[in-house]
PDB file of C-alpha atoms in Angstrom:
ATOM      1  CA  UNK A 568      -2.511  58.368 -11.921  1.00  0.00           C
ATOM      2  CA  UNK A 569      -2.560  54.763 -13.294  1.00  0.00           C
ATOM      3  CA  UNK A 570      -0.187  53.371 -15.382  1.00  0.00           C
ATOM      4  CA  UNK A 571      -1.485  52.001 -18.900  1.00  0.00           C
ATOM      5  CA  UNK A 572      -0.618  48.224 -18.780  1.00  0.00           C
ATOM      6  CA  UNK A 573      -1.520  47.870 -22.440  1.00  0.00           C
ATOM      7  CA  UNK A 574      -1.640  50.428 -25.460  1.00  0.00           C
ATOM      8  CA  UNK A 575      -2.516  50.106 -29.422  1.00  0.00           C
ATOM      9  CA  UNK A 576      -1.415  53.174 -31.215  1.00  0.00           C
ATOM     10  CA  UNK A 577      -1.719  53.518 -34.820  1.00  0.00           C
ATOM     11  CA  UNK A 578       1.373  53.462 -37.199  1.00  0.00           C
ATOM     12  CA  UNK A 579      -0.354  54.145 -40.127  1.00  0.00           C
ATOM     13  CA  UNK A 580      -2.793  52.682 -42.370  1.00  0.00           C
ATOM     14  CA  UNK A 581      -3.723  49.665 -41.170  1.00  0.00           C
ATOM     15  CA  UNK A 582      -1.300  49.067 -38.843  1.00  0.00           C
ATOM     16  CA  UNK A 583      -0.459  49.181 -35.221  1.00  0.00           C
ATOM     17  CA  UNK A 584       2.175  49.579 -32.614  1.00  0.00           C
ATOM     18  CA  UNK A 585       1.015  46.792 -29.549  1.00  0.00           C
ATOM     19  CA  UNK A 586       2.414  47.777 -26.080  1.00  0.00           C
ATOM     20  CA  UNK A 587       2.393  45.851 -23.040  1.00  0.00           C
ATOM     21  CA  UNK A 588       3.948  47.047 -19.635  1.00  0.00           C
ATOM     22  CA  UNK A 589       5.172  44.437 -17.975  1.00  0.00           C
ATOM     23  CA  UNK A 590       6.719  45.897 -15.022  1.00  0.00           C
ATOM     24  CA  UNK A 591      10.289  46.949 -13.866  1.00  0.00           C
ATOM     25  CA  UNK A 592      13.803  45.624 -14.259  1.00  0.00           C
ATOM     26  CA  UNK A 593      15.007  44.551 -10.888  1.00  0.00           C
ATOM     27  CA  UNK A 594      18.570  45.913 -11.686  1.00  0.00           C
ATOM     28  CA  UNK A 595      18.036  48.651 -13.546  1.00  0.00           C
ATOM     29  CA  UNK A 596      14.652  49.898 -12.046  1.00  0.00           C
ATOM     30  CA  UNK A 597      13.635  51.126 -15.537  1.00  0.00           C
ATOM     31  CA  UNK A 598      10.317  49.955 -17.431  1.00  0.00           C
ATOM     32  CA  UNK A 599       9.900  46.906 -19.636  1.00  0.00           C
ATOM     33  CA  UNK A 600       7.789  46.884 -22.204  1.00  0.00           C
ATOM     34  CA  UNK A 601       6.569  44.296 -24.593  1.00  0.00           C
ATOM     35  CA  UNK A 602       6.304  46.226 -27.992  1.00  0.00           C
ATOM     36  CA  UNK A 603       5.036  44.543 -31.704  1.00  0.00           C
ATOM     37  CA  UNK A 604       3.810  45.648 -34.719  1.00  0.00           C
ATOM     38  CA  UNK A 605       0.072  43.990 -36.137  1.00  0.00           C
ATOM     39  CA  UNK A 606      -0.269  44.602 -40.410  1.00  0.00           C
ATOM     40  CA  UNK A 607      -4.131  44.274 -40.328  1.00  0.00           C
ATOM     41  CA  UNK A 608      -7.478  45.044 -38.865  1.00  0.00           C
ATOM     42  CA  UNK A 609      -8.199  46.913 -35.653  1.00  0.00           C
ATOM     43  CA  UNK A 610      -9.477  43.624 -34.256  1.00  0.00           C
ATOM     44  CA  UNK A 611      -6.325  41.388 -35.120  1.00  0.00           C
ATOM     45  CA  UNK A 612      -4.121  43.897 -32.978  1.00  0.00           C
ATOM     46  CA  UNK A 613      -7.124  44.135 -30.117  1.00  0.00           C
ATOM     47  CA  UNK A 614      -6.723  40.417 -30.235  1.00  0.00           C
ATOM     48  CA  UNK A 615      -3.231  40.240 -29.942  1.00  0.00           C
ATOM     49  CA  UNK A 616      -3.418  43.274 -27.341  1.00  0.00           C
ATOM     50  CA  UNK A 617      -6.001  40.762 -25.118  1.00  0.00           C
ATOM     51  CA  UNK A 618      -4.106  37.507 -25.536  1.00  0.00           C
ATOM     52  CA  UNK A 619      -0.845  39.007 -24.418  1.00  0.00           C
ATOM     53  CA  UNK A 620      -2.583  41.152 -21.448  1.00  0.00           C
ATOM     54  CA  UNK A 621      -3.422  37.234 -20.276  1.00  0.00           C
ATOM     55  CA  UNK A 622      -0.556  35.732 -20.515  1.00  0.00           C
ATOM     56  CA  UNK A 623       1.340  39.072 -18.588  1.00  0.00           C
ATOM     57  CA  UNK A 624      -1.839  38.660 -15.738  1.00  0.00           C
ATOM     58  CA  UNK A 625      -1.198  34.614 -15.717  1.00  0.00           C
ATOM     59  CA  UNK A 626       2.776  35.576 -15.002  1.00  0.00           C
ATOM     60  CA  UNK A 627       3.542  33.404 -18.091  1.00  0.00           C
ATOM     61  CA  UNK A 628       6.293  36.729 -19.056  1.00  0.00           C
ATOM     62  CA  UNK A 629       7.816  35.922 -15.360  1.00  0.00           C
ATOM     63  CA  UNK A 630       9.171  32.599 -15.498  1.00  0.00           C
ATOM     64  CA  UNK A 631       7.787  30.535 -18.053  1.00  0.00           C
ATOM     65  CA  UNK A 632       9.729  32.647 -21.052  1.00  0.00           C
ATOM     66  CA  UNK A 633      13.010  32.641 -19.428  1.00  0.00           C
ATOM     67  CA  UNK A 634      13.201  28.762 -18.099  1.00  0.00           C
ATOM     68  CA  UNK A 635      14.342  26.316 -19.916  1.00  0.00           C
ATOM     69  CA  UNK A 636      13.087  23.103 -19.498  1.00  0.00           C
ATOM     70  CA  UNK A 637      15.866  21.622 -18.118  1.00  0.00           C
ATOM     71  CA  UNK A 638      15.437  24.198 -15.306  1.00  0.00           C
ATOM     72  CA  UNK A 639      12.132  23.834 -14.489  1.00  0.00           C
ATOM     73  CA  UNK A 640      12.284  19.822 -14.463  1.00  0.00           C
ATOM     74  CA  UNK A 641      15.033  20.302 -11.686  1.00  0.00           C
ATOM     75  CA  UNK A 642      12.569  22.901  -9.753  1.00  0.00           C
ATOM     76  CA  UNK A 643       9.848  20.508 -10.465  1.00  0.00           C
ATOM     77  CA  UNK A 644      11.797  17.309  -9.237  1.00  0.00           C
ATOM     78  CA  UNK A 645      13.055  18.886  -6.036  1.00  0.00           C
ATOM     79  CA  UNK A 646       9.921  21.021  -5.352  1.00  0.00           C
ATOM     80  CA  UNK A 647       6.658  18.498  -6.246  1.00  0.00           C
ATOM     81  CA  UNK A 648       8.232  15.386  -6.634  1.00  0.00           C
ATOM     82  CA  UNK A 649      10.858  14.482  -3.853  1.00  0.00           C
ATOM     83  CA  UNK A 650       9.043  15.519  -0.823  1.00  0.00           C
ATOM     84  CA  UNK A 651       5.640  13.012  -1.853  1.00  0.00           C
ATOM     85  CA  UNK A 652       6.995  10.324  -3.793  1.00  0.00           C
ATOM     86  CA  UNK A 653       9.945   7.658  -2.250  1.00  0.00           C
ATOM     87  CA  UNK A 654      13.645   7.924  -3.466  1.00  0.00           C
ATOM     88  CA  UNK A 655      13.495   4.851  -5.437  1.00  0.00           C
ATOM     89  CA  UNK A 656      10.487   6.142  -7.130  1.00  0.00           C
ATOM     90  CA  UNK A 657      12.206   9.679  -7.833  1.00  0.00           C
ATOM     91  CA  UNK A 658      15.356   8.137  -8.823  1.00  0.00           C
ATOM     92  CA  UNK A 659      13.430   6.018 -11.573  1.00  0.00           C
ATOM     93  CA  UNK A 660      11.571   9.966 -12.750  1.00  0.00           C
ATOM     94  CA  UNK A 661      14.956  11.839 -12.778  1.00  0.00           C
ATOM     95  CA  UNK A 662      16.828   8.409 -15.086  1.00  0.00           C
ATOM     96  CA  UNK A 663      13.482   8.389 -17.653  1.00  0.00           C
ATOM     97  CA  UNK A 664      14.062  12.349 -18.095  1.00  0.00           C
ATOM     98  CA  UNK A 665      17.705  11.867 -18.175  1.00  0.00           C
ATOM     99  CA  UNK A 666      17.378   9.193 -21.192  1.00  0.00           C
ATOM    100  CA  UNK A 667      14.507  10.194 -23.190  1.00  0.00           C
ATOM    101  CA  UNK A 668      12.981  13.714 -22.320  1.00  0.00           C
ATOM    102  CA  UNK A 669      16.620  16.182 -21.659  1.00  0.00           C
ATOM    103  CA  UNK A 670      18.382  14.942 -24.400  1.00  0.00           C
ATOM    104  CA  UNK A 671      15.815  16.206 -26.941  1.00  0.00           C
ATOM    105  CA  UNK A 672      14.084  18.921 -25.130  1.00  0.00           C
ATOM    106  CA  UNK A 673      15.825  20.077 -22.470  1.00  0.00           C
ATOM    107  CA  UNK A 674      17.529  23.200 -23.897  1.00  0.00           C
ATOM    108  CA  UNK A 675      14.179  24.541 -25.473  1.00  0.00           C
ATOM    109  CA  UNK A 676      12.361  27.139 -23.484  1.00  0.00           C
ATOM    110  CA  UNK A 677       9.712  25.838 -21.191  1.00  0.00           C
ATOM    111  CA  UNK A 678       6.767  28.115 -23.047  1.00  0.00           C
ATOM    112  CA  UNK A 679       7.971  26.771 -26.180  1.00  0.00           C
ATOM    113  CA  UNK A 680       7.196  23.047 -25.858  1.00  0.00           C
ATOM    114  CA  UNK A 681       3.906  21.877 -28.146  1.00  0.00           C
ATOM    115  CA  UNK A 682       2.348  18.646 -28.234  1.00  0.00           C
ATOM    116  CA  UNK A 683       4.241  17.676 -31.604  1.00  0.00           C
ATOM    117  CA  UNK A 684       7.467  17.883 -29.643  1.00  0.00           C
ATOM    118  CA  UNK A 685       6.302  16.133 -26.702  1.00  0.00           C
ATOM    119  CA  UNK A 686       4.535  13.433 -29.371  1.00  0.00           C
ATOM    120  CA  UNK A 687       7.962  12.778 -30.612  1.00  0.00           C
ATOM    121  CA  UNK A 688       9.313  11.854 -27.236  1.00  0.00           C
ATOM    122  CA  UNK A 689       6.679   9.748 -26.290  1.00  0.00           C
ATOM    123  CA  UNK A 690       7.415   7.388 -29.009  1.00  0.00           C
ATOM    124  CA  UNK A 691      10.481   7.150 -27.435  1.00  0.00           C
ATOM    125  CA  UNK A 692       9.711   6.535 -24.594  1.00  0.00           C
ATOM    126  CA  UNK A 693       7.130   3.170 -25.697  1.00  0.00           C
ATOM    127  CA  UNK A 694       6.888   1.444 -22.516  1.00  0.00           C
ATOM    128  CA  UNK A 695       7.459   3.659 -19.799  1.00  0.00           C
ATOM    129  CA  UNK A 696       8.161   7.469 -18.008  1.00  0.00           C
ATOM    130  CA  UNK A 697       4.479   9.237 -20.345  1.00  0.00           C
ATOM    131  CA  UNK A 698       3.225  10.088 -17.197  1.00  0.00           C
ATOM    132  CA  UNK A 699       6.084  11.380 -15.774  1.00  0.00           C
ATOM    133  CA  UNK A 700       6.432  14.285 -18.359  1.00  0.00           C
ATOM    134  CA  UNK A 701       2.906  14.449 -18.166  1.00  0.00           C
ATOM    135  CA  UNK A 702       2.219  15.361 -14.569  1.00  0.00           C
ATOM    136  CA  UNK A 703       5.730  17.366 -14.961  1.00  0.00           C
ATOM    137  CA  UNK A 704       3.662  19.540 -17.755  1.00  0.00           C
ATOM    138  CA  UNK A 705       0.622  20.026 -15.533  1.00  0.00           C
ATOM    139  CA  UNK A 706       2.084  20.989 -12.702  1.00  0.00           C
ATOM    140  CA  UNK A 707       3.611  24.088 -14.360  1.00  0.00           C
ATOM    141  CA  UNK A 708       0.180  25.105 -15.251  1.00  0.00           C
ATOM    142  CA  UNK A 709      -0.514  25.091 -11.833  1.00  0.00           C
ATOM    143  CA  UNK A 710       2.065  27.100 -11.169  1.00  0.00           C
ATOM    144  CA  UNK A 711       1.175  29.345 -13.657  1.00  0.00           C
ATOM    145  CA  UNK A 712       4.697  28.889 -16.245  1.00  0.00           C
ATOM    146  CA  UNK A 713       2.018  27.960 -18.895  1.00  0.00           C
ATOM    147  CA  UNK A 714      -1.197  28.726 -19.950  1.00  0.00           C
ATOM    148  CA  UNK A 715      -1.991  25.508 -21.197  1.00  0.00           C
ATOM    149  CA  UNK A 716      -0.321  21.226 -21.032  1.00  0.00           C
ATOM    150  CA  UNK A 717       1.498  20.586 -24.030  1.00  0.00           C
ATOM    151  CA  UNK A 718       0.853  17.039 -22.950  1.00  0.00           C
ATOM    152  CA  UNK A 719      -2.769  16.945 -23.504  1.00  0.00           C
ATOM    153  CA  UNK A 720      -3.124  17.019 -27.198  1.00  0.00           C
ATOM    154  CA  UNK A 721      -0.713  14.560 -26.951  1.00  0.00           C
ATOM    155  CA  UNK A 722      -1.873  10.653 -27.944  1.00  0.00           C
ATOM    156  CA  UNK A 723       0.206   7.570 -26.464  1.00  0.00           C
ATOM    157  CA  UNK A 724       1.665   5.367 -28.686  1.00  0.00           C
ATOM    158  CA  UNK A 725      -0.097   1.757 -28.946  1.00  0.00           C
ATOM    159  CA  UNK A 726       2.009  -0.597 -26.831  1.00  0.00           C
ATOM    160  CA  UNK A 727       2.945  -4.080 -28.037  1.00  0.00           C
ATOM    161  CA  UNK A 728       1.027  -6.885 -26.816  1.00  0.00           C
ATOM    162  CA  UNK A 729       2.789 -10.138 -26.188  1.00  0.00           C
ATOM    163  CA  UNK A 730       1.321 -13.359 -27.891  1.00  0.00           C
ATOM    164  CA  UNK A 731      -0.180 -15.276 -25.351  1.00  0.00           C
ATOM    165  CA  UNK A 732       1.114 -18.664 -24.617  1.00  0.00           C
ATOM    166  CA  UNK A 733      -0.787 -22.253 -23.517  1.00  0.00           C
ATOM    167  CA  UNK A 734       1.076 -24.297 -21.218  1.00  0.00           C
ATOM    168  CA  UNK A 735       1.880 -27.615 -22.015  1.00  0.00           C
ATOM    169  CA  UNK A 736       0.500 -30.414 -20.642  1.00  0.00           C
ATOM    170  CA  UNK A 737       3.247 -31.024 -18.601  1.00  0.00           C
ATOM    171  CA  UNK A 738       3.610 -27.630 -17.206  1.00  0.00           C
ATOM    172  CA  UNK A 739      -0.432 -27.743 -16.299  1.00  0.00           C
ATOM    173  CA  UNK A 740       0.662 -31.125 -13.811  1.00  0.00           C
ATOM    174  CA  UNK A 741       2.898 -29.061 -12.488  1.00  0.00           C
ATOM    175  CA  UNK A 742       0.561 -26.493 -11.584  1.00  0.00           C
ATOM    176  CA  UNK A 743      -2.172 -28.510 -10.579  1.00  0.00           C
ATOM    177  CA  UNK A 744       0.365 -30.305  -7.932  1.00  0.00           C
ATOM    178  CA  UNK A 745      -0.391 -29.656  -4.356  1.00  0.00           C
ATOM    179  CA  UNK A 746       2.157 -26.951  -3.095  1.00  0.00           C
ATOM    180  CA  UNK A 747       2.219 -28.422   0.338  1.00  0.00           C
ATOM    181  CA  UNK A 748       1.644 -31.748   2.014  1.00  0.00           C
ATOM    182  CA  UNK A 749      -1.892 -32.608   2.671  1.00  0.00           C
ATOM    183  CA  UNK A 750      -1.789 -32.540   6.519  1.00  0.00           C
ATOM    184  CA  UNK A 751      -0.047 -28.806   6.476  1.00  0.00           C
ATOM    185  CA  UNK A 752      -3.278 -27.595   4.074  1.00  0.00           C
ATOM    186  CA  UNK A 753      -5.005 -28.948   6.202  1.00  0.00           C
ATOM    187  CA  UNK A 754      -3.583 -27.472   9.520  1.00  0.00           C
ATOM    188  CA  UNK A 755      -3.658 -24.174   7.957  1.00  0.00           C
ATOM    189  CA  UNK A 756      -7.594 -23.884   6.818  1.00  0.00           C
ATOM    190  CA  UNK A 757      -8.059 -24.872  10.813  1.00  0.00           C
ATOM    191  CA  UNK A 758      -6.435 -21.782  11.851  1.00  0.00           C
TER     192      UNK A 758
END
């Protein structure tokens, strides 16, 4: 006989007991359940029954609720990052998360992070490491930690634009001076 993975059960008027199997404890071997109450209409608690049946199918209760994101930006850094990218260029990732992203959001849970917390850190960030955190955030979509980037309803800060300068007239002579003696220019273009 099949196991219900998901139950509504009336609790009186009006409201209703939501119950979501979500497997069983690897230690203990006993059932886990996810269990909430809905005050409201049969459809509020259907809805809530449907959204949560998702996120169990999308494994979002496996990993994604128990990681911080600390965690996962280690996985993600040795995992995705190291093996395609040079050690210069990973060394530069891990120092912008160590600076701007950990300090402020590395003990919150993975599937907690929204755009307004990751808009916060951008605007630390200014000049550079957005699209660090960015690709970091899609690529645990992909592996299915979270249903959906915080880092897309996120917009970059505006970035300072130097005034730009004229040279002088005495830096343009400069410029316009032949690099090289004539004869070498023109020994090269015969090559």
């Amino acid at each position: 006989m099949a196991r219900k993975v998901g139950q509504i059960i009336a609790r009186g008027d009006r409201r209703w007991l939501i119950r979501v199997y979500l497997g069983r404890n690897q230690e203990t071997n006993k059932r886990k359940y996810h269990n909430r109450t809905i005050d409201g209409p049969m459809r509020e608690a259907q809805a809530y029954l449907t959204r949560r049946l998702r996120e169990r199918d999308l494994g979002r209760d496996l990993e994604g609720a128990k990681i911080t994101l600390n965690e996962y930006l280690d996985r993600w850094l040795e995992t995705a990052v190291k093996p395609r990218v040079r050690e210069k260029t990973c060394q530069d990732y891990e120092g912008m998360l160590r600076r701007y992203v950990r300090p402020s959001l590395g003990e919150r849970l993975l599937m907690a992070l929204r755009p307004l917390d990751l808009q916060t850190t951008y605007q630390q960030m200014m000049q550079r490491g957005h699209a660090v955190l960015r690709t970091a955030m899609r690529q645990a979509v992909s592996w299915r930690l979270l249903l959906e980037c915080p880092a897309d309803g996120v917009k970059l800060p505006l970035q300072p634009r130097p005034e730009m300068q004229a040279l002088t007239v005495e830096q343009v002579r400069v410029f316009l001076q032949p690099r090289w003696p004539l004869r070498m220019a023109q020994h090269l273009r015969w090559r």
